[in-house]
XYZ file of C-alpha atoms in Angstrom:
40
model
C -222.072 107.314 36.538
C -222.551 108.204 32.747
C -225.886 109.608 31.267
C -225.752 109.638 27.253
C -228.186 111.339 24.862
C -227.136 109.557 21.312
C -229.183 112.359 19.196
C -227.160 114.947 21.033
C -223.809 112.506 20.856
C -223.043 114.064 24.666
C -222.573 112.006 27.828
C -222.102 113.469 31.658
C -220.141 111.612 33.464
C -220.316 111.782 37.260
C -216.525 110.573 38.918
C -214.670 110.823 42.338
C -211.854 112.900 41.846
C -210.077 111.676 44.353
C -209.759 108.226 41.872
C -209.298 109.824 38.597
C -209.404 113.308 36.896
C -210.739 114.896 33.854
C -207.716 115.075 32.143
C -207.194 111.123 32.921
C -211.373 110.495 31.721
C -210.908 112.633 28.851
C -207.293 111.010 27.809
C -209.307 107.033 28.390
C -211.573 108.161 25.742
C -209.416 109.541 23.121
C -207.270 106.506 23.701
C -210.469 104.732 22.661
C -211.203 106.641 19.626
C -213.527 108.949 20.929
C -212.232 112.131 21.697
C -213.908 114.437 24.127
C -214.101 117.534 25.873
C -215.085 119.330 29.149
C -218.377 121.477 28.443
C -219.435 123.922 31.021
């Protein structure tokens, strides 16, 4: 599940680790030119 706020430019994404991991989500998006970053 994403949620994005485009005047903020942040999305939270909702996953099932035991699919995928941050570092894999986080690598998809750079690999589609849009970097990003965990933010706690």
């Amino acid at each position: 599940k994403v949620d994005v706020t485009f005047e903020t430019r942040q999305a939270v994404v909702t996953f099932d680790d035991a699919k995928t991991s941050v570092q894999k989500l986080t690598k998809a998006t750079a690999d589609a030119g849009y970097p990003s970053s965990v933010k706690q």
